Short mmCIF file of C-alpha atoms in Angstrom, two decimals:
data_model
loop_
_atom_site.label_atom_id
_atom_site.label_comp_id
_atom_site.label_asym_id
_atom_site.label_seq_id
_atom_site.Cartn_x
_atom_site.Cartn_y
_atom_site.Cartn_z
CA LEU A 126 -5.91 -15.81 -0.70
CA ILE A 127 -5.54 -14.05 -4.02
CA VAL A 128 -2.55 -16.16 -5.02
CA LEU A 129 -3.96 -19.52 -3.92
CA PRO A 130 -5.68 -21.95 -6.26
CA PRO A 131 -9.45 -22.11 -5.59
CA GLU A 132 -9.25 -25.62 -4.12
CA LYS A 133 -6.87 -24.39 -1.37
CA ARG A 134 -8.77 -21.21 -0.45
CA ALA A 135 -11.59 -22.96 1.42
CA ALA A 136 -9.20 -24.63 3.85
CA VAL A 137 -7.12 -21.57 4.77
CA HIS A 138 -7.45 -20.16 8.26
CA THR A 139 -4.34 -18.15 9.17
CA ASP A 140 -1.19 -19.26 7.37
CA ALA A 141 -2.04 -19.64 3.71
CA THR A 142 1.06 -21.44 2.50
CA ASP A 143 4.48 -22.79 3.23
CA SER A 144 5.68 -21.92 -0.28
CA VAL A 145 8.54 -19.42 -0.36
CA ALA A 146 7.64 -18.49 -3.95
CA GLU A 147 4.05 -17.64 -2.94
CA GLU A 148 5.19 -15.69 0.13
CA ASP A 149 7.63 -13.67 -1.99
CA ALA A 150 4.94 -12.98 -4.57
CA VAL A 151 2.53 -11.84 -1.87
CA CYS A 152 5.03 -9.21 -0.69
CA VAL A 153 5.16 -7.75 -4.20
CA LEU A 154 1.39 -8.02 -4.60
CA GLN A 155 0.80 -6.23 -1.29
CA SER A 156 2.79 -3.24 -2.51
CA LEU A 157 0.79 -3.08 -5.74
CA LEU A 158 -2.51 -3.41 -3.90
CA GLY A 159 -1.42 -0.67 -1.50
CA ASP A 160 -0.90 1.66 -4.44
CA ALA A 161 -4.37 0.77 -5.74
CA ILE A 162 -6.09 1.67 -2.46
CA PRO A 163 -6.69 5.41 -2.03
CA GLY A 164 -4.95 6.73 1.06
CA VAL A 165 -2.68 3.71 1.49
CA GLY A 166 0.11 3.54 -1.10
CA ALA A 167 3.10 1.26 -1.50
CA ALA A 168 5.25 3.33 0.89
CA ARG A 169 2.90 2.57 3.79
CA VAL A 170 2.80 -1.12 2.86
CA PHE A 171 6.61 -1.26 2.73
CA ALA A 172 6.84 0.45 6.14
CA ASP A 173 4.27 -1.97 7.58
CA MET A 174 6.16 -5.02 6.25
CA ASP A 175 9.39 -3.71 7.76
CA ALA A 176 7.65 -2.98 11.08
CA TRP A 177 6.07 -6.46 11.15
CA GLY A 178 9.55 -7.96 11.08
CA TYR A 179 9.76 -9.23 7.52
CA THR A 180 13.43 -9.70 6.63
CA PHE A 181 14.96 -9.19 3.21
CA ARG A 182 18.49 -9.66 1.85
CA LEU A 183 18.67 -6.00 0.84
CA GLY A 184 17.42 -4.78 4.21
CA SER A 185 13.91 -3.52 3.45
CA ALA A 186 10.66 -4.44 1.75
CA ARG A 187 11.04 -1.59 -0.75
CA ALA A 188 14.54 -2.69 -1.75
CA TYR A 189 13.32 -6.28 -2.13
CA VAL A 190 10.39 -5.37 -4.38
CA GLU A 191 12.33 -2.86 -6.46
CA GLN A 192 15.67 -4.70 -6.78
CA ASP A 193 15.50 -8.35 -5.74
CA ALA A 194 12.05 -9.77 -6.53
CA SER A 195 12.36 -10.80 -10.19
CA GLU A 196 11.14 -14.34 -9.49
CA ALA A 197 8.16 -13.00 -7.53
CA TRP A 198 7.24 -10.61 -10.37
CA GLU A 199 7.44 -13.52 -12.83
CA TRP A 200 5.36 -15.74 -10.51
CA LEU A 201 2.59 -13.12 -10.41
CA ALA A 202 2.75 -12.52 -14.17
CA HIS A 203 2.55 -16.26 -14.89
CA ARG A 204 -0.73 -16.36 -12.95
CA GLY A 205 -2.17 -13.33 -14.74
CA LEU A 206 -2.16 -11.08 -11.69
CA ILE A 207 0.25 -8.46 -13.04
CA ASP A 208 1.61 -7.10 -16.28
CA LEU A 209 5.35 -7.74 -16.11
CA ARG A 210 6.36 -4.99 -18.55
CA SER A 211 4.58 -2.21 -16.67
CA LYS A 212 4.85 -3.91 -13.26
CA SER A 213 1.20 -3.13 -12.62
CA LEU A 214 -1.87 -5.02 -11.48
CA VAL A 215 -4.07 -6.72 -14.03
CA MET A 216 -7.59 -5.87 -13.03
CA PRO A 217 -9.96 -8.86 -13.00
CA GLN A 218 -12.71 -9.03 -15.56
CA VAL A 219 -16.17 -8.57 -14.09
CA CYS A 220 -18.71 -11.08 -15.33
CA ALA A 221 -22.23 -9.85 -15.92
#
């Protein structure tokens, strides 16, 4: 849901999108969110994606994110979700 435009979020039930670009970006985003959650970490997220049956050209989720996901990183950066230089999450601004 994080990557979807607001007008699409309300209608989502299970499968959020049929967009390959969004699906690829979500894999990268999951690893970053895993690192941001205490006790989870990217390694666990990568292992979970591999166990769930995700398939990647380089053989694993970690290899995909670290070596083959340049378009996904750019997709996330274009939407303001990550900083491309540091490959880190951009934390949302909290409105008072």
